[in-house]
XYZ file of C-alpha atoms in Angstrom:
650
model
C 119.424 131.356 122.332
C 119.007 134.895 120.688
C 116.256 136.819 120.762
C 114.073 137.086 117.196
C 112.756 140.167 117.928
C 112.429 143.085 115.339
C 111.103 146.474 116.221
C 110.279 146.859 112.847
C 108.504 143.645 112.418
C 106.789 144.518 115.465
C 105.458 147.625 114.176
C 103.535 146.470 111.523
C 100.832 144.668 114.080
C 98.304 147.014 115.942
C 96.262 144.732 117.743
C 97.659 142.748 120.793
C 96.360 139.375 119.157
C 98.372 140.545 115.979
C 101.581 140.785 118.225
C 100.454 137.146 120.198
C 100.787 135.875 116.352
C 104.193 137.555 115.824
C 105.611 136.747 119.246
C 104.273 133.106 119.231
C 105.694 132.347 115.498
C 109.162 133.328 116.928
C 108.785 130.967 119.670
C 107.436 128.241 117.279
C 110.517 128.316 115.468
C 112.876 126.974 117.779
C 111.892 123.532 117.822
C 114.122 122.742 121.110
C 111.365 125.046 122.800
C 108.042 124.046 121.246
C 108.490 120.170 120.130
C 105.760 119.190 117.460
C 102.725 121.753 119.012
C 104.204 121.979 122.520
C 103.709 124.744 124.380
C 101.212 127.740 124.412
C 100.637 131.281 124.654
C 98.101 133.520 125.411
C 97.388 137.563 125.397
C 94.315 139.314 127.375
C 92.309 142.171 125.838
C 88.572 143.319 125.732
C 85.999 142.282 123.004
C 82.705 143.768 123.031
C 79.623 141.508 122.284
C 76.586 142.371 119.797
C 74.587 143.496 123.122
C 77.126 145.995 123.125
C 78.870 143.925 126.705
C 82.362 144.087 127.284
C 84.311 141.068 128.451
C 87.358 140.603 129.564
C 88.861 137.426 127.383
C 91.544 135.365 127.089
C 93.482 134.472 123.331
C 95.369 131.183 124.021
C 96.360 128.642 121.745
C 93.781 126.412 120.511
C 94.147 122.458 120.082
C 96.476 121.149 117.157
C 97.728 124.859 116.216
C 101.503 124.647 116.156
C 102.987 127.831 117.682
C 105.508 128.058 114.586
C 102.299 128.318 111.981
C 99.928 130.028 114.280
C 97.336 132.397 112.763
C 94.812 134.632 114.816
C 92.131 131.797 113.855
C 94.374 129.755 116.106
C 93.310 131.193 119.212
C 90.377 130.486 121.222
C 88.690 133.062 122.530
C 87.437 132.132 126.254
C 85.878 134.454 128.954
C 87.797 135.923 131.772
C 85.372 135.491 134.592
C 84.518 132.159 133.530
C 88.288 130.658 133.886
C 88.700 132.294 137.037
C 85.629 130.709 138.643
C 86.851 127.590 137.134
C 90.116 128.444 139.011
C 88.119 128.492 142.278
C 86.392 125.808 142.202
C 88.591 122.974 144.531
C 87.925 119.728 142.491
C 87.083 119.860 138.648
C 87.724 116.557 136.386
C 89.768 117.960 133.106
C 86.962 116.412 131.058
C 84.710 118.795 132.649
C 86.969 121.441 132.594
C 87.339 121.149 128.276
C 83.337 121.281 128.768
C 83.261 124.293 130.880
C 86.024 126.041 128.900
C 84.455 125.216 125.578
C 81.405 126.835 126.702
C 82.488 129.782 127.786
C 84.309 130.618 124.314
C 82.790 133.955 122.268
C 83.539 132.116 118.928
C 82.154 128.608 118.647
C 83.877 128.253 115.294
C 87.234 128.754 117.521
C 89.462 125.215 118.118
C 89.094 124.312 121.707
C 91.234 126.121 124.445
C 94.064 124.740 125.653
C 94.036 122.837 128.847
C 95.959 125.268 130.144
C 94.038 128.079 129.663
C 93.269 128.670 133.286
C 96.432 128.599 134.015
C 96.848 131.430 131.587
C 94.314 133.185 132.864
C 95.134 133.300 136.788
C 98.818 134.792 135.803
C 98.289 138.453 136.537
C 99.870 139.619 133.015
C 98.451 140.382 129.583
C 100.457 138.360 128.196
C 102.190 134.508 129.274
C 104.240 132.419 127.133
C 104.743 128.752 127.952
C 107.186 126.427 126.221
C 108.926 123.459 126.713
C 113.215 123.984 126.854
C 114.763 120.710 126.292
C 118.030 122.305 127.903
C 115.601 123.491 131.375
C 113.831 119.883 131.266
C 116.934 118.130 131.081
C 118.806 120.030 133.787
C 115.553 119.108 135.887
C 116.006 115.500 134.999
C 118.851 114.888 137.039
C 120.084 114.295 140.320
C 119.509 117.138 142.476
C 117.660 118.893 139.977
C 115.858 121.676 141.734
C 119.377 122.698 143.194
C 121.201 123.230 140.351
C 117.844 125.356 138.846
C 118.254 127.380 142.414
C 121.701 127.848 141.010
C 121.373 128.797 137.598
C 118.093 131.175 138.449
C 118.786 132.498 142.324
C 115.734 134.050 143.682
C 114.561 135.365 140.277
C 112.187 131.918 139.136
C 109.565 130.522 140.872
C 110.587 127.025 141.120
C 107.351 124.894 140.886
C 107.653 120.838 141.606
C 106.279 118.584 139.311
C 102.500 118.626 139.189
C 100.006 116.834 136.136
C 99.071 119.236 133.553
C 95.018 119.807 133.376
C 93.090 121.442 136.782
C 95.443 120.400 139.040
C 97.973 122.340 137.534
C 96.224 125.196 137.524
C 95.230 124.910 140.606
C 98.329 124.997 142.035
C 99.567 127.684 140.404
C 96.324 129.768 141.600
C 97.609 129.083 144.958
C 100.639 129.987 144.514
C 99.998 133.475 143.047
C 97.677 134.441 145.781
C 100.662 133.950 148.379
C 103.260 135.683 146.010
C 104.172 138.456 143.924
C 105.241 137.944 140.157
C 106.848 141.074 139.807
C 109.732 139.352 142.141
C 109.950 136.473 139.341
C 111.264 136.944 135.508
C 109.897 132.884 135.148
C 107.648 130.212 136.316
C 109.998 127.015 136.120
C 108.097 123.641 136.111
C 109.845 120.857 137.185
C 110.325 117.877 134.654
C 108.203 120.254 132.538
C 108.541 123.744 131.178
C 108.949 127.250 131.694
C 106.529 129.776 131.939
C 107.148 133.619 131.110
C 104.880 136.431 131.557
C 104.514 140.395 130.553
C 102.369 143.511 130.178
C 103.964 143.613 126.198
C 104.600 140.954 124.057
C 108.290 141.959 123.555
C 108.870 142.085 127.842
C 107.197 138.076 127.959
C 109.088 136.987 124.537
C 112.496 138.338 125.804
C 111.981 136.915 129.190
C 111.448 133.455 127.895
C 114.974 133.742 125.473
C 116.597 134.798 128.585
C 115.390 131.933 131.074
C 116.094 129.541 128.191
C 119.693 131.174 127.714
C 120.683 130.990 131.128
C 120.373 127.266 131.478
C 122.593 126.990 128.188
C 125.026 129.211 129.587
C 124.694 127.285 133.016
C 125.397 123.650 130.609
C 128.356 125.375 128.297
C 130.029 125.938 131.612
C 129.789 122.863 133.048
C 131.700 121.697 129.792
C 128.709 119.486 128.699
C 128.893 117.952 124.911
C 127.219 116.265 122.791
C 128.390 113.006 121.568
C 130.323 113.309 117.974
C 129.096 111.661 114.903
C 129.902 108.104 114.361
C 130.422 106.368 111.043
C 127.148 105.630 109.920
C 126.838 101.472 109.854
C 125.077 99.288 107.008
C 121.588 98.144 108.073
C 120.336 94.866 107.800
C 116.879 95.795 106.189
C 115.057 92.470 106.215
C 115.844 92.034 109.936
C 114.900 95.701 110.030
C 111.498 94.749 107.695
C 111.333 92.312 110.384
C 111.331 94.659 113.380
C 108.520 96.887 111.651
C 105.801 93.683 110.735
C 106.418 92.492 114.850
C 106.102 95.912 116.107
C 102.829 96.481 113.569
C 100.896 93.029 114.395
C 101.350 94.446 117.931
C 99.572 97.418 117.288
C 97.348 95.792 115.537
C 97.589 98.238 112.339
C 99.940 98.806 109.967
C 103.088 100.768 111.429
C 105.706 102.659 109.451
C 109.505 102.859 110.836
C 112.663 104.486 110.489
C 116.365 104.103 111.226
C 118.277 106.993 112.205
C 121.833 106.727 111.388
C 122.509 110.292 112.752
C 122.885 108.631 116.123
C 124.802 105.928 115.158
C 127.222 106.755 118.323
C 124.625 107.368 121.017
C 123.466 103.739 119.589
C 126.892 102.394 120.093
C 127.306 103.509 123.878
C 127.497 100.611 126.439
C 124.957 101.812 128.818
C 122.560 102.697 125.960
C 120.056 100.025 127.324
C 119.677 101.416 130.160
C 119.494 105.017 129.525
C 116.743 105.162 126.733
C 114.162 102.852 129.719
C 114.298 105.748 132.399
C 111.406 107.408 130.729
C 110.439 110.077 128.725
C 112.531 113.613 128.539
C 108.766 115.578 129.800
C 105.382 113.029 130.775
C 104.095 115.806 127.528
C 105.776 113.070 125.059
C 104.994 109.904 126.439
C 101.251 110.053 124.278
C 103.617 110.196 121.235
C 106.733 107.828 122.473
C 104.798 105.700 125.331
C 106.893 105.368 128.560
C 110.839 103.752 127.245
C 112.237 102.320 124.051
C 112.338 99.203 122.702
C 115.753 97.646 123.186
C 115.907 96.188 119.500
C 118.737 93.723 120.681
C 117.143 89.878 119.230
C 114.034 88.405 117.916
C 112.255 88.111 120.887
C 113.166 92.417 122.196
C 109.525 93.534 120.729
C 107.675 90.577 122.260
C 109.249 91.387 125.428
C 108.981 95.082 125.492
C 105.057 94.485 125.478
C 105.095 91.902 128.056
C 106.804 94.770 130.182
C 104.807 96.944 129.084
C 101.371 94.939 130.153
C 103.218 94.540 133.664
C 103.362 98.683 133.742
C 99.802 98.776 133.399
C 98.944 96.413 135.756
C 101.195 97.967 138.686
C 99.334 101.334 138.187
C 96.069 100.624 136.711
C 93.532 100.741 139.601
C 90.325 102.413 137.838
C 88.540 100.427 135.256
C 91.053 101.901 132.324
C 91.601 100.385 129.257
C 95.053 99.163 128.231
C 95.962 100.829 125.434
C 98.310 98.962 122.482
C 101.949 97.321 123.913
C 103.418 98.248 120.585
C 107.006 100.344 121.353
C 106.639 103.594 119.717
C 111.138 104.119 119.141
C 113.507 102.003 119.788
C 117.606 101.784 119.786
C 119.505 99.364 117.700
C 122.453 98.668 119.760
C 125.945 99.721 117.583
C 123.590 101.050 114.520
C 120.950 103.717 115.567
C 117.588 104.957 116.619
C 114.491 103.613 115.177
C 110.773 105.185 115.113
C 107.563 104.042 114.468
C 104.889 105.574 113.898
C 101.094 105.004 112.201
C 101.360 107.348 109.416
C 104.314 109.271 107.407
C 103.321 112.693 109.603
C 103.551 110.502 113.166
C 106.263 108.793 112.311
C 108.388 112.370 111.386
C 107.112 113.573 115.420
C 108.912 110.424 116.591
C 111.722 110.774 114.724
C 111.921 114.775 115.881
C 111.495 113.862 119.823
C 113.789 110.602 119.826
C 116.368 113.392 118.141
C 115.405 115.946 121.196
C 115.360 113.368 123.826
C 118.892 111.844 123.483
C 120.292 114.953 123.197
C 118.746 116.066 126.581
C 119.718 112.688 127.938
C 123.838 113.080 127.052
C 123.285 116.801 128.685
C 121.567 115.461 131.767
C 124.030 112.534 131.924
C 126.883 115.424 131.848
C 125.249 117.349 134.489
C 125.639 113.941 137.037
C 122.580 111.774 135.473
C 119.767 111.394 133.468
C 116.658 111.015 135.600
C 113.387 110.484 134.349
C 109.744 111.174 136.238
C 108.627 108.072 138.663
C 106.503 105.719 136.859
C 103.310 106.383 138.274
C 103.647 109.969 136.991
C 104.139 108.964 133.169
C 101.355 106.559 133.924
C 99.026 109.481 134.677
C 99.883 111.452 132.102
C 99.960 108.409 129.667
C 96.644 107.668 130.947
C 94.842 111.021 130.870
C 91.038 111.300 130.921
C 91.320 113.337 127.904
C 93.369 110.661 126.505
C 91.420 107.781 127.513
C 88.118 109.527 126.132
C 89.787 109.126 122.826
C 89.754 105.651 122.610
C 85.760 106.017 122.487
C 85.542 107.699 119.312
C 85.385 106.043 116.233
C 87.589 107.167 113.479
C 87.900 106.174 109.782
C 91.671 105.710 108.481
C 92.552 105.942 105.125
C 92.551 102.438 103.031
C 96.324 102.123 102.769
C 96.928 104.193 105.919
C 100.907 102.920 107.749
C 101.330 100.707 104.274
C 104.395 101.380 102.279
C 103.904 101.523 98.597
C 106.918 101.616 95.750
C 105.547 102.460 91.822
C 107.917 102.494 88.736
C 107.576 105.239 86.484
C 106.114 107.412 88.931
C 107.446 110.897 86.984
C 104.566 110.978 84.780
C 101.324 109.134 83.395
C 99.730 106.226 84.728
C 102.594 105.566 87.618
C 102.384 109.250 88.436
C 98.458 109.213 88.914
C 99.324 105.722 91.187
C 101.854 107.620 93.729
C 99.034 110.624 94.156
C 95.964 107.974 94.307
C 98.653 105.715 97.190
C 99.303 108.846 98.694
C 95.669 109.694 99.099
C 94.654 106.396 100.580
C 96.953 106.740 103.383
C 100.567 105.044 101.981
C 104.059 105.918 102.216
C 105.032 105.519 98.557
C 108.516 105.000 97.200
C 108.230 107.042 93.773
C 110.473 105.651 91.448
C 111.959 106.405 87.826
C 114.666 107.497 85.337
C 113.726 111.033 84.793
C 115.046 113.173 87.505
C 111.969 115.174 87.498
C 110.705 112.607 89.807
C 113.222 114.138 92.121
C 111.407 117.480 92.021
C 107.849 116.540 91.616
C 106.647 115.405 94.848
C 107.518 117.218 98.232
C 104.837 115.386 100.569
C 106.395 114.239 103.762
C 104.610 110.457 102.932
C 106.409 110.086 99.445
C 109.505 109.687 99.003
C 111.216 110.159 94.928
C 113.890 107.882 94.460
C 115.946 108.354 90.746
C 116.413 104.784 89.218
C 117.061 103.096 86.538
C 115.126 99.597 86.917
C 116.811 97.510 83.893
C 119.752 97.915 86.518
C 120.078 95.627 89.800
C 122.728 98.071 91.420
C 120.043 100.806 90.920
C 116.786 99.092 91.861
C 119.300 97.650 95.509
C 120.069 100.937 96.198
C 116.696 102.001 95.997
C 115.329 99.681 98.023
C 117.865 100.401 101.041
C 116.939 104.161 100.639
C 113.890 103.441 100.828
C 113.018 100.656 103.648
C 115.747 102.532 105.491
C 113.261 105.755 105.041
C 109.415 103.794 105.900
C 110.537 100.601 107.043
C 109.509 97.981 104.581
C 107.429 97.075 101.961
C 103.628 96.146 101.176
C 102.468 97.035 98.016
C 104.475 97.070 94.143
C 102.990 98.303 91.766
C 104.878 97.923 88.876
C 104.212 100.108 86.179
C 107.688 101.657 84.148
C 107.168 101.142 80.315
C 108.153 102.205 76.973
C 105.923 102.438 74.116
C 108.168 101.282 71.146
C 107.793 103.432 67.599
C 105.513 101.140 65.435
C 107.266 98.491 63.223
C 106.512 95.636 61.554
C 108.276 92.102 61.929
C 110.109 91.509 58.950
C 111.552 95.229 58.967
C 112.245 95.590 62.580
C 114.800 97.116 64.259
C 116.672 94.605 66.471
C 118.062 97.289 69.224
C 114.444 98.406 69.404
C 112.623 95.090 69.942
C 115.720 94.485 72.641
C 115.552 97.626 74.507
C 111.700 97.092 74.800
C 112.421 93.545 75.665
C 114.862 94.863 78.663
C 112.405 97.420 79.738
C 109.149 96.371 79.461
C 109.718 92.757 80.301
C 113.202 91.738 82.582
C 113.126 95.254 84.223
C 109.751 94.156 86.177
C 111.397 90.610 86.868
C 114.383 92.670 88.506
C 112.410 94.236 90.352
C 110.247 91.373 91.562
C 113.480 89.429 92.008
C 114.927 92.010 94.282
C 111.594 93.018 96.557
C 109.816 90.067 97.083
C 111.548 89.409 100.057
C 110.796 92.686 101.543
C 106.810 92.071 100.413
C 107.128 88.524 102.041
C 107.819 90.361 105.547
C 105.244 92.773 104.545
C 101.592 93.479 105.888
C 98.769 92.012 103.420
C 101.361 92.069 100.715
C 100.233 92.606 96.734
C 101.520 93.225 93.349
C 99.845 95.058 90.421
C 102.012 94.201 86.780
C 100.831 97.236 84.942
C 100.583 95.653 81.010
C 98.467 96.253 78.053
C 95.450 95.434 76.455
C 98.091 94.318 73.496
C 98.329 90.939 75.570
C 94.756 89.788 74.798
C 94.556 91.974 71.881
C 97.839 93.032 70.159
C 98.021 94.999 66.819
C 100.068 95.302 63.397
C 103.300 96.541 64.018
C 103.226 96.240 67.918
C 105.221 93.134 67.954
C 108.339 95.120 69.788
C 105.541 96.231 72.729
C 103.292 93.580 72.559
C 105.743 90.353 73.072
C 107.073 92.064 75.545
C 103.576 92.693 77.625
C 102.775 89.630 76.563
C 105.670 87.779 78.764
C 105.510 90.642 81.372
C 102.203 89.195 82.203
C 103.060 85.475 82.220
C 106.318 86.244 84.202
C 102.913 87.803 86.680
C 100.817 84.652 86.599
C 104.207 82.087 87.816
C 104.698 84.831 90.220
C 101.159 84.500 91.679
C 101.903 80.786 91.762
C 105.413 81.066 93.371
C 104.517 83.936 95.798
C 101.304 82.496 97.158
C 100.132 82.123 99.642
C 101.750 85.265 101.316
C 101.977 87.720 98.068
C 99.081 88.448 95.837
C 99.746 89.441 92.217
C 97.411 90.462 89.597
C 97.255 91.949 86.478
C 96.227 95.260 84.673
C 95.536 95.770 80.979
C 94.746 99.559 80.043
C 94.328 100.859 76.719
C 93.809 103.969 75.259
C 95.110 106.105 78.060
C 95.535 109.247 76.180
C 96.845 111.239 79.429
C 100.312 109.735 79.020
C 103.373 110.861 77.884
C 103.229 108.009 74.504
C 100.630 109.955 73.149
C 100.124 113.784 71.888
C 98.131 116.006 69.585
C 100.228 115.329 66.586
C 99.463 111.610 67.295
C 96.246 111.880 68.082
C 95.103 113.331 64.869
C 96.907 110.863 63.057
C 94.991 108.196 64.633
C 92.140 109.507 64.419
C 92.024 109.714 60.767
C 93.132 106.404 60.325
C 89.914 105.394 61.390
C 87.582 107.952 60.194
C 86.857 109.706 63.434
C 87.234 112.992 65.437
C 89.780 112.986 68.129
C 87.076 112.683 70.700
C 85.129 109.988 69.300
C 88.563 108.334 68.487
C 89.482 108.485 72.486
C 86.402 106.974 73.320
C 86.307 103.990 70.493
C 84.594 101.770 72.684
C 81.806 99.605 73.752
C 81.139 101.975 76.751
C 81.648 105.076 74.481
C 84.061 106.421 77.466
C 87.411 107.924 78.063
C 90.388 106.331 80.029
C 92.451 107.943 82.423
C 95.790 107.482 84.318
C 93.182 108.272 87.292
C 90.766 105.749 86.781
C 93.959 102.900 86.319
C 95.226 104.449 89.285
C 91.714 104.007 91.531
C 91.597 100.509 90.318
C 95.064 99.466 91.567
C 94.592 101.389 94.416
C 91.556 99.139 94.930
C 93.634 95.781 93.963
C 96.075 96.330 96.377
C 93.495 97.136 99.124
C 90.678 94.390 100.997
C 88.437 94.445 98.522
C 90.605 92.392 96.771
C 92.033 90.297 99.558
C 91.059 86.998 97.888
C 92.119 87.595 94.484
C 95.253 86.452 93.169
C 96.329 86.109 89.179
C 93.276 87.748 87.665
C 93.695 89.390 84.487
C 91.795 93.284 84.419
C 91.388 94.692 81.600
C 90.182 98.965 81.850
C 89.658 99.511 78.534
C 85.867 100.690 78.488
C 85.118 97.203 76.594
C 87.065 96.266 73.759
C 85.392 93.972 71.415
C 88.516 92.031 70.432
C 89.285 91.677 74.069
C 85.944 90.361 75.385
């Protein structure tokens, strides 16, 4: 690991908070140091108060900040004198320690200090950096693991054995620096834990930390340690793998995304495999995220027994009135095919993916360096089982509508199916963006949609899709099927045969494809449904529409024998907008023209009916956002029109 450092960077901050930022960024951006928020740093200087009081106070990384982001906001500002009385005191329960912490902040606007801000604070140095090395915590997780630390460090670490982050911690580390002298030490090395690092400039603690971190990769490069090389990638059976991500969500007891990782493909396909991802976690840090082992995803019955194991864990080390928290596996291997993660939201599940990624690359290293050698049970229990954890479980939190739900709309580039990917997104749902146009490919970025080009009047396309896709989140839950042409108008006895067929293929088989080809998926789904986007042409079609209208017309009947054939596991209903003038069918030019065909103004032709309103690709989106959702859990083959009232219609 190189240092990041730049003198001239550097230069350009005047304040030591300013060079925390710079220092702490550099840090955040090697993700084998500070995993998904791990880690924190911290600088000491003086503020003065508007009595005109100086205090001595501590900047250290505030809750959910991510070192790699962090701004000054991202600090909390906490009082010297307070943290080191709370460092004296010989019993303190971490809940009252947040308390105590939080109330001794200058900034109440501030995120709440770290839990290790005490910690911070007793280190004699302005400034401390704390991180996480996957190469240090894996040399720690194995056989003899203190030793070879001894070895790669000598006398210049202070080797500290494993003790539970919070008070206790800190605590012991208060001891430790009344009976020593730092200046003897370049690093604090916590076993099965982290590193600590510690200066009077934020270039001496920075530099200190790349070296500690570079030592044990110098240490594993010798010992001729390597990785495993990449495996051909296998073909994944999805509906067994739908399968695995229904059991694993009923478990939970909420909807659960998942995906396969075909990266690791060969660390899958090792013998022992079984028993090397159920030692534990890489550090107790990731077992809130990952929960103790993996699920060995090796027959039907692998999920149900992971959480009867899992209930047996609890009960060997519950012994204070706790509450058992879900038995749901959080990752998982595939034996001979690859990792898996699950996770409630698009965001979670990318953490699991990350750490799985970290973790069995610290496993091969530890399992090169004589064995891989997790924390004792009891000790991922407790960590697992935090106060601060527990005390979660008390508060009440709303989730988004669609929230772990995987989505997949046609003719999501533009228009109504565009407006139906954001409106998904927003409700909480993974959402398989689909359509022709490649801009599709461009257009969304979000980490919880993913754009997949495709042509649905073609099978091959609309299969390889779908594999992308479930591969990607795991299944499926909600279609909403939306992709549509609007024909040039043309009357029956002069009408163009290739364009009454290629509205034919679109606007009617292309939605039975795709029907044909997920159902399956949505039948292994979670509170499946279907929306058929059609037309207000179906109840109400009009002169020279015949091309577009027929073909809306059997769209929707192919949706009512699919609400008969599907229940009683997949809802299906039907939409019928009209006039939705925020779609790529209609412009200015066409507009007009409209409009003077029936004697009106462009607005009062947009809003031609009984509700004297105007239709949006928003408001169609809300309402099949709603139709997909529990308010419309009981409804199956209804016709909706939005139209704002149409008197042929009604």
């Amino acid at each position: 690991m190189k240092s990041l450092w730049q003198d001239s960077e550097a230069a350009k901050y005047t304040s030591p908070l300013e060079l925390r930022v710079y220092t702490s960024r550099l840090l955040g951006q090697e993700s084998e140091l500070v995993l998904h928020g791990g880690g924190n740093t911290s600088v000491k200087d003086q503020e003065t108060d508007i009595f005109g009081e100086t205090h001595e106070i501590l900047y250290v990384k505030g809750s959910g900040w991510d070192l790699a982001t962090i701004e000054k906001e991202g600090f909390a500002p906490v009082k010297m004198a307070t943290l080191l009385k709370l460092a004296n005191l010989e019993t303190l329960s971490d809940t009252d320690m947040v308390k105590y912490q939080r109330a001794a902040m200058t900034n109440s606007s501030a995120p709440n200090p770290s839990v290790e801000a005490i910690l911070h604070a007793v280190i004699p140095y302005k400034f401390v950096d704390h991180t996480h090395s996957d190469t240090v915590v894996a040399i720690t997780n194995t056989e003899n693991g203190s030793k070879k630390i001894r070895d790669i460090y000598g006398e210049r670490a202070l080797l500290v054995p494993y003790v539970m982050p919070g008070f206790i911690l800190a605590r012991r580390i208060y001891e430790i620096v009344q009976s020593v002298d730092l200046n003897d030490y370049d690093a604090i090395i916590l076993l099965n834990h982290g590193v600590f690092t510690y200066g009077n400039t934020a270039k001496e603690s920075y530099e200190r930390m790349i070296q500690a971190v570079s030592l044990a990769e110098k240490y594993v490069e010798e010992k001729n340690v390597r990785l495993l090389a990449k495996a051909d990638k296998q073909s994944v059976d999805l509906l067994q793998f739908a399968k695995m991500r229904r059991d694993v969500s009923v478990l939970k007891g909420t909807p659960m995304l998942a995906r396969v990782s075909l990266e690791n493909t060969a660390f899958a396909q090792l013998a022992n495999v079984g028993d090397l991802v159920t030692r534990g976690p890489l550090t107790p840090d990731h077992v809130i995220r990952t929960k103790r082992h993996a699920v060995v995803l090796n027959g039907t019955a692998s999920i149900e027994d992971y959480s009867q194991t899992y209930r047996g864990y609890f009960a060997n080390n519950e012994n204070n009135g706790l509450t058992c928290l879900d038995t749901a596996p959080r990752w998982g291997v595939w034996p001979g095919v690859g990792t898996v993660s699950f996770g409630a939201n698009a965001k979670d599940l990318g953490i699991v993916e990350d750490i799985v990624s970290h973790t069995i690359a610290a496993i091969q290293i530890a399992e090169g360096l004589g064995g891989y050698r997790a924390l004792p049970e009891k000790d991922i229990f407790e960590m697992e089982y935090w106060e601060l954890e527990q005390a979660k479980l008390n508060k009440a939190t709303n989730k988004p509508l669609h929230q772990g739900k995987v989505a997949l709309v046609t003719g999501a580039a533009s228009g109504i199916g565009k407006a139906c990917v954001e409106e998904l997104a927003a409700a909480g749902a993974s959402v398989l963006a689909v359509d022709i146009d490649k801009k599709v490919e461009s257009l969304y970025t979000q980490r919880n949609i993913l754009p997949l080009l495709c042509d649905v009047t073609q099978e091959a396309e609309i299969t390889s899709a779908l594999q992308r896709g479930i591969e990607f989140f795991g299944g499926l839950d909600i279609v909403v099927s939306n992709a549509g042409i609007f024909p040039q108008s043309m009357q029956i006895e002069t009408m163009d045969l290739q364009i009454w067929e290629k509205s034919m293929q679109i606007n009617m088989s292309s939605h039975l494809k795709l029907l044909n080809q997920t159902a399956p998926f949505l039948r292994l789904g979670l509170d499946p449904a279907i929306v058929i986007v059609a037309s207000k042409n179906v109840p109400a079609p009009g002169i020279g529409a015949s091309a577009y209208s027929a073909a809306k017309a059997g769209l929707t009947q192919i949706a009512r024998i699919a609400a008969l054939e599907f229940a009683p596991t997949i809802r299906v209903n039907v939409l019928h907008p009209d006039a939705v003038f925020d779609t790529g069918i209609w412009n200015d030019e066409v507009l007009q023209k409209r409009a003077q065909n029936y004697g009106l103004t462009v607005e009062e032709y947009k809003r031609r009916n009984l509700l004297k309103t105007e239709i949006s690709s928003l408001d169609v989106a809300k309402l099949a956002s709603e139709m997909v959702g529990s308010l419309f859990a009981k409804v199956t083959g209804a016709q909706i029109p939005i139209d704002g009232g149409n008197e042929r219609v009604i």
